[in-house]
Short mmCIF file of C-alpha atoms and ligand atoms in Angstrom, two decimals:
data_model
loop_
_atom_site.label_atom_id
_atom_site.label_comp_id
_atom_site.label_asym_id
_atom_site.label_seq_id
_atom_site.Cartn_x
_atom_site.Cartn_y
_atom_site.Cartn_z
CA MET A 29 -37.55 36.45 26.51
CA ALA A 30 -35.44 33.43 25.56
CA GLY A 31 -31.99 34.85 24.55
CA ASP A 32 -31.25 38.36 23.76
CA PRO A 33 -33.08 39.57 20.63
CA GLU A 34 -30.87 40.66 17.76
CA THR A 35 -33.24 42.38 15.50
CA ILE A 36 -35.70 44.26 17.81
CA THR A 37 -35.41 46.20 21.09
CA LEU A 38 -38.08 45.98 23.71
CA ASP A 39 -37.91 48.79 26.18
CA HIS A 40 -40.13 49.91 28.97
CA ASP A 41 -41.30 53.34 29.85
CA GLY A 42 -43.23 52.79 33.09
CA PRO A 43 -46.26 50.73 32.00
CA VAL A 44 -45.68 51.37 28.33
CA ALA A 45 -43.51 48.82 26.35
CA VAL A 46 -41.88 50.08 23.19
CA LEU A 47 -40.96 47.50 20.67
CA THR A 48 -38.65 48.69 17.88
CA LEU A 49 -37.97 46.79 14.67
CA SER A 50 -34.32 47.21 14.12
CA ARG A 51 -32.69 46.19 10.88
CA PRO A 52 -32.49 49.79 9.63
CA GLN A 53 -30.15 49.07 6.81
CA LYS A 54 -32.73 46.65 5.43
CA TYR A 55 -35.61 48.91 6.08
CA ASN A 56 -36.56 46.53 9.01
CA ALA A 57 -37.41 43.68 6.62
CA VAL A 58 -38.46 40.63 8.56
CA ASN A 59 -36.06 37.77 8.35
CA ALA A 60 -36.09 34.49 10.35
CA ALA A 61 -34.23 36.09 13.28
CA MET A 62 -36.67 38.83 13.54
CA GLN A 63 -39.63 36.44 13.40
CA ARG A 64 -37.98 34.60 16.36
CA ASP A 65 -37.48 37.81 18.23
CA LEU A 66 -40.91 39.18 17.51
CA GLN A 67 -42.68 36.05 18.55
CA GLY A 68 -40.53 35.93 21.77
CA ALA A 69 -41.44 39.46 22.47
CA LEU A 70 -45.16 38.80 22.10
CA ARG A 71 -44.88 35.97 24.46
CA THR A 72 -43.07 38.15 27.04
CA LEU A 73 -45.55 40.87 26.67
CA ALA A 74 -48.60 38.60 26.98
CA ALA A 75 -47.07 37.26 30.26
CA ASP A 76 -46.31 40.63 31.90
CA PRO A 77 -49.25 42.14 33.72
CA GLY A 78 -47.16 45.34 34.26
CA VAL A 79 -47.37 46.33 30.63
CA ARG A 80 -50.56 48.36 29.92
CA ALA A 81 -50.00 49.57 26.47
CA LEU A 82 -47.56 48.73 23.62
CA LEU A 83 -46.00 51.07 21.02
CA VAL A 84 -44.56 49.49 17.84
CA THR A 85 -42.12 51.40 15.68
CA GLY A 86 -39.18 51.07 13.32
CA ALA A 87 -35.50 52.21 13.65
CA GLY A 88 -34.16 54.29 11.04
CA LYS A 89 -35.96 55.50 7.78
CA ALA A 90 -38.62 52.66 7.61
CA PHE A 91 -41.36 51.18 9.71
CA CYS A 92 -40.98 47.73 8.12
CA ALA A 93 -40.49 46.51 4.44
CA GLY A 94 -42.26 43.17 4.99
CA GLN A 95 -40.79 39.81 4.48
CA ASP A 96 -36.89 39.93 3.74
CA LEU A 97 -36.80 39.23 0.11
CA ALA A 98 -33.21 38.13 0.18
CA GLU A 99 -34.21 35.11 2.19
CA PHE A 100 -36.65 34.12 -0.46
CA SER A 101 -34.29 34.51 -3.32
CA ALA A 102 -32.33 31.55 -1.84
CA VAL A 103 -35.38 29.08 -1.50
CA ASP A 104 -36.17 26.37 -3.97
CA GLU A 105 -39.56 24.75 -4.99
CA SER A 106 -39.84 22.73 -1.90
CA PHE A 107 -40.28 25.79 0.19
CA ARG A 108 -43.95 26.12 1.22
CA TYR A 109 -45.14 29.70 1.45
CA ASP A 110 -48.40 28.74 3.15
CA GLU A 111 -46.60 26.87 5.86
CA HIS A 112 -44.12 29.81 6.34
CA VAL A 113 -46.85 32.39 6.51
CA ARG A 114 -48.87 30.26 8.99
CA ALA A 115 -45.77 29.75 11.18
CA THR A 116 -44.63 33.44 11.03
CA PHE A 117 -46.66 36.39 10.13
CA ASN A 118 -50.00 34.78 10.96
CA ARG A 119 -48.82 34.27 14.49
CA LEU A 120 -47.54 37.79 14.71
CA VAL A 121 -50.86 39.31 13.65
CA LEU A 122 -52.78 37.11 16.03
CA GLY A 123 -50.31 37.78 18.85
CA LEU A 124 -50.81 41.47 18.43
CA ARG A 125 -54.62 41.34 18.32
CA GLU A 126 -54.77 39.01 21.27
CA LEU A 127 -52.80 41.28 23.63
CA PRO A 128 -55.45 42.62 26.00
CA LEU A 129 -54.09 46.20 25.85
CA PRO A 130 -53.90 49.08 23.38
CA VAL A 131 -51.21 48.53 20.69
CA ILE A 132 -50.22 51.63 18.79
CA ALA A 133 -48.03 51.74 15.76
CA ALA A 134 -45.88 54.75 15.44
CA VAL A 135 -45.37 54.51 11.68
CA ASN A 136 -42.03 56.40 11.17
CA GLY A 137 -41.59 55.65 7.46
CA VAL A 138 -42.47 53.23 4.70
CA ALA A 139 -44.56 50.27 5.74
CA ALA A 140 -44.51 47.77 2.73
CA GLY A 141 -46.02 44.23 2.17
CA ALA A 142 -46.25 42.40 5.34
CA GLY A 143 -44.91 45.56 7.08
CA ALA A 144 -48.07 47.44 6.17
CA SER A 145 -50.15 44.56 7.35
CA LEU A 146 -48.41 44.57 10.68
CA ALA A 147 -48.92 48.21 11.12
CA LEU A 148 -52.74 47.60 10.30
CA ALA A 149 -52.75 44.75 12.84
CA CYS A 150 -52.00 47.22 15.54
CA ASP A 151 -55.07 48.87 17.09
CA LEU A 152 -54.21 52.52 16.32
CA ARG A 153 -51.76 54.06 13.84
CA ILE A 154 -49.98 57.48 14.46
CA CYS A 155 -47.96 58.41 11.24
CA SER A 156 -45.02 60.64 10.76
CA ASP A 157 -45.32 62.95 7.79
CA ARG A 158 -42.71 60.67 6.18
CA ALA A 159 -44.81 57.44 6.58
CA SER A 160 -46.40 55.57 3.73
CA PHE A 161 -48.17 52.35 3.28
CA VAL A 162 -47.42 50.26 0.31
CA GLN A 163 -49.40 47.08 -0.71
CA ALA A 164 -46.20 45.76 -2.36
CA PHE A 165 -47.33 42.13 -2.84
CA ALA A 166 -48.65 42.44 -6.42
CA ARG A 167 -45.20 44.13 -7.49
CA ILE A 168 -43.59 40.76 -6.86
CA GLY A 169 -46.38 38.44 -7.99
CA LEU A 170 -47.92 37.68 -4.51
CA VAL A 171 -51.33 38.21 -2.90
CA PRO A 172 -51.70 40.47 0.20
CA ASP A 173 -51.14 38.51 3.25
CA THR A 174 -50.46 39.07 7.05
CA GLY A 175 -54.11 40.08 7.30
CA SER A 176 -54.18 42.86 4.68
CA THR A 177 -57.21 41.23 2.89
CA TRP A 178 -59.10 41.42 6.13
CA PHE A 179 -57.96 44.78 7.52
CA LEU A 180 -58.13 46.83 4.33
CA PRO A 181 -61.74 46.20 3.33
CA GLN A 182 -62.79 46.90 6.97
CA LEU A 183 -60.76 50.10 7.17
CA VAL A 184 -61.13 51.67 3.54
CA GLY A 185 -63.89 49.57 1.91
CA VAL A 186 -63.71 46.85 -0.81
CA GLY A 187 -63.21 49.14 -3.87
CA LYS A 188 -60.29 51.07 -2.38
CA ALA A 189 -58.70 47.85 -0.82
CA LEU A 190 -58.68 46.36 -4.30
CA GLU A 191 -57.16 49.51 -5.82
CA LEU A 192 -54.38 49.70 -3.28
CA ALA A 193 -53.72 45.85 -3.54
CA TRP A 194 -53.71 45.88 -7.21
CA THR A 195 -51.78 49.04 -7.98
CA GLY A 196 -49.31 48.83 -5.02
CA GLU A 197 -49.44 52.75 -4.96
CA ALA A 198 -48.08 54.32 -1.93
CA VAL A 199 -50.63 56.02 0.53
CA ASP A 200 -48.97 58.75 2.64
CA GLY A 201 -49.91 59.48 6.18
CA ALA A 202 -52.36 62.30 5.43
CA GLU A 203 -54.11 60.06 2.86
CA ALA A 204 -54.10 57.20 5.20
CA VAL A 205 -55.94 59.34 7.79
CA ALA A 206 -58.40 60.54 5.22
CA LEU A 207 -59.03 56.93 4.13
CA GLY A 208 -59.42 55.66 7.74
CA MET A 209 -56.27 53.65 7.57
CA ALA A 210 -54.58 55.79 10.26
CA ASN A 211 -55.65 57.92 13.20
CA SER A 212 -53.34 60.85 12.86
CA VAL A 213 -50.24 62.28 11.14
CA VAL A 214 -47.87 64.47 12.92
CA PRO A 215 -44.47 66.19 11.87
CA HIS A 216 -41.67 63.52 11.92
CA GLU A 217 -39.87 64.89 14.86
CA GLN A 218 -43.05 64.76 17.04
CA LEU A 219 -43.92 61.16 16.25
CA GLN A 220 -42.23 59.45 19.08
CA PRO A 221 -43.24 62.00 21.82
CA ARG A 222 -46.80 62.07 20.57
CA ALA A 223 -47.20 58.37 20.24
CA LEU A 224 -45.68 57.77 23.65
CA GLU A 225 -47.94 60.44 25.15
CA LEU A 226 -50.96 58.57 23.86
CA ALA A 227 -49.67 55.31 24.93
CA GLN A 228 -49.12 56.59 28.52
CA ARG A 229 -52.52 58.16 28.52
CA LEU A 230 -54.19 54.83 27.54
CA ALA A 231 -51.83 52.94 29.97
CA SER A 232 -53.11 54.95 32.87
CA MET A 233 -56.79 53.84 32.09
CA PRO A 234 -58.59 50.85 33.26
CA THR A 235 -56.57 48.29 31.33
CA ARG A 236 -58.92 45.32 31.66
CA ALA A 237 -61.86 47.35 30.49
CA LEU A 238 -59.77 48.67 27.53
CA GLY A 239 -58.66 45.00 26.72
CA MET A 240 -62.21 43.77 26.84
CA THR A 241 -63.29 46.82 24.70
CA LYS A 242 -60.61 45.88 22.02
CA ARG A 243 -62.09 42.26 21.93
CA ALA A 244 -65.64 43.42 21.65
CA ILE A 245 -64.95 45.97 18.87
CA TYR A 246 -63.17 43.55 16.77
CA ARG A 247 -65.74 40.87 17.29
CA GLY A 248 -68.52 43.29 16.87
CA ALA A 249 -67.13 44.17 13.41
CA THR A 250 -68.07 40.69 12.10
CA SER A 251 -70.96 39.71 14.27
CA THR A 252 -74.66 40.42 14.24
CA LEU A 253 -76.38 43.11 16.49
CA PRO A 254 -77.85 40.50 18.84
CA GLU A 255 -74.62 38.74 19.06
CA ALA A 256 -72.75 41.99 19.90
CA LEU A 257 -75.37 43.04 22.48
CA GLU A 258 -75.03 39.69 24.15
CA TYR A 259 -71.22 39.76 24.11
CA GLU A 260 -71.36 43.28 25.71
CA ALA A 261 -73.56 42.12 28.34
CA GLN A 262 -71.11 39.28 29.25
CA LEU A 263 -67.97 41.44 29.26
CA GLN A 264 -69.86 44.18 31.27
CA GLN A 265 -70.31 41.67 33.98
CA VAL A 266 -66.63 40.90 34.04
CA ALA A 267 -65.71 44.62 34.05
CA SER A 268 -68.05 45.21 36.84
CA ARG A 269 -65.92 42.96 39.09
CA THR A 270 -62.63 44.73 38.39
CA SER A 271 -61.04 46.98 41.10
CA ASP A 272 -60.76 49.65 38.47
CA HIS A 273 -64.41 49.86 38.04
CA HIS A 274 -64.80 50.27 41.93
CA GLU A 275 -62.09 52.86 41.73
CA GLY A 276 -64.02 54.67 38.89
CA ILE A 277 -67.23 54.86 40.92
CA ALA A 278 -65.43 55.87 44.07
CA ALA A 279 -63.62 58.64 42.26
CA PHE A 280 -66.80 59.92 40.68
CA THR A 281 -68.61 59.94 44.04
CA GLN A 282 -65.76 61.63 45.79
CA LYS A 283 -65.26 64.14 43.00
CA ARG A 284 -61.61 63.32 42.43
CA PRO A 285 -59.58 61.92 39.47
CA PRO A 286 -59.48 58.01 39.41
CA VAL A 287 -56.24 56.25 39.95
CA PHE A 288 -56.62 53.11 37.94
CA ALA A 289 -54.24 50.13 38.64
CA GLY A 290 -55.04 48.18 35.57
CA ARG A 291 -56.75 45.27 37.60
O1 T3D B 597 -44.46 32.95 2.77
C1 T3D B 597 -44.30 34.13 3.06
O2 T3D B 597 -43.96 34.55 4.18
C2 T3D B 597 -44.66 35.21 2.08
C3 T3D B 597 -45.00 36.53 2.59
C4 T3D B 597 -44.75 37.59 1.98
C5 T3D B 597 -44.94 38.87 2.79
C6 T3D B 597 -44.37 40.04 2.15
O3 T3D B 597 -44.04 41.03 2.89
S1 T3D B 597 -44.19 40.09 0.49
C7 T3D B 597 -43.71 41.77 0.23
C8 T3D B 597 -42.23 41.97 0.57
N1 T3D B 597 -41.86 43.43 0.59
C9 T3D B 597 -41.69 44.14 -0.53
O4 T3D B 597 -41.92 43.60 -1.57
C10 T3D B 597 -41.10 45.50 -0.35
C11 T3D B 597 -39.70 45.56 -1.04
N2 T3D B 597 -39.19 46.83 -0.92
C12 T3D B 597 -39.50 47.87 -1.63
O5 T3D B 597 -40.45 47.90 -2.43
C13 T3D B 597 -38.84 49.12 -1.42
O6 T3D B 597 -37.53 48.90 -0.78
C14 T3D B 597 -39.65 50.19 -0.54
C15 T3D B 597 -40.85 50.64 -1.21
C16 T3D B 597 -40.02 49.51 0.86
C17 T3D B 597 -38.72 51.37 -0.21
O7 T3D B 597 -38.18 51.84 -1.37
P1 T3D B 597 -36.86 52.89 -1.25
O8 T3D B 597 -36.47 53.20 -2.67
O9 T3D B 597 -37.16 53.97 -0.34
O10 T3D B 597 -35.71 51.96 -0.53
P2 T3D B 597 -34.72 50.85 -1.19
O11 T3D B 597 -33.52 51.53 -1.68
O12 T3D B 597 -35.51 50.05 -2.20
O13 T3D B 597 -34.56 49.95 0.13
C18 T3D B 597 -33.47 50.48 1.12
C19 T3D B 597 -32.85 49.12 1.56
O14 T3D B 597 -33.74 48.20 2.08
C20 T3D B 597 -32.07 48.37 0.40
O15 T3D B 597 -30.98 47.71 0.91
P3 T3D B 597 -29.59 48.00 0.01
O16 T3D B 597 -29.71 47.53 -1.35
O17 T3D B 597 -29.28 49.36 0.17
O18 T3D B 597 -28.63 47.17 0.84
C21 T3D B 597 -33.17 47.32 0.12
O19 T3D B 597 -32.58 46.14 -0.67
C22 T3D B 597 -33.64 46.99 1.48
N3 T3D B 597 -34.94 46.35 1.43
C23 T3D B 597 -36.08 46.86 1.25
N4 T3D B 597 -37.09 46.18 1.34
C24 T3D B 597 -36.64 44.98 1.65
C25 T3D B 597 -35.19 45.05 1.66
N5 T3D B 597 -34.35 44.18 1.86
C26 T3D B 597 -34.93 42.79 2.03
N6 T3D B 597 -36.23 42.55 1.93
C27 T3D B 597 -37.12 43.58 1.78
N7 T3D B 597 -38.39 43.42 1.74
#
């Protein structure tokens, strides 16, 4: 990464990378420095074949409170929100979605505004029993962004998405699981070990197949059945040429556990 990040940490636990948003006194609100650090981290991760799963979490009480509103209080009419969003949050969302590996959000506290969207941009969400999701945008006269208008209807349906976006009411971890916005909720103290355990498990699997599965599932959600069938066929051909596929077949034949190398 170019220069040391100031607002995040990026650690490695074997093949699992752990990215922690770290402005705890500001509920990990995303300022310009964090945008720079996050975009740098995503570039580093995308270029590192040793990383086979990513865990994203927040330091302190919050996961992420979205755009740092203190920065916006200083802008004048010449400031273009559209240009800002394109150059910042949109790149983060696409960067997370384009990583060819599992990305798990360990939602340790409140995820508000673009912070909620960033959690939804991850592939899986494990929530602490202190987590909540707040579509905070309408409270400050903005529309949902950072992908929430796309993620929410897919996960919870159009009616519930509108309710959450209009009211800005907080959804806790248990309700998020019930609605399909999150995968599980665990006691706060168990969040990091349980999320890391899942990340390690996924990181020991055939990473290229998992990465292609991610692409196919997201594409499948917005394609026709014939298109999805054709895309599966193409990806299956690619997967069939990976050494992990050969290892999977060998291990099955030899009645032993497979050892996948992620290639
Ligand atoms: O062009 C573009 O990029 C537009 C894009 C917009 C994307 C967006 O994300 S818009 C939405 C921005 N986020 C919000 O509106 C959420 C604002 N925060 C809140 O509503 C509340 O803080 C929370 C619901 C997240 C948590 O409430 P609570 O009562 O638990 O905590 P708190 O006391 O409000 O906040 C704790 C501290 O974090 C506090 O700092 P202080 O006063 O003790 O020094 C608070 O100011 C700070 N903080 C929380 N959110 C933000 C923030 N500071 C800057 N920006 C924030 N978004």
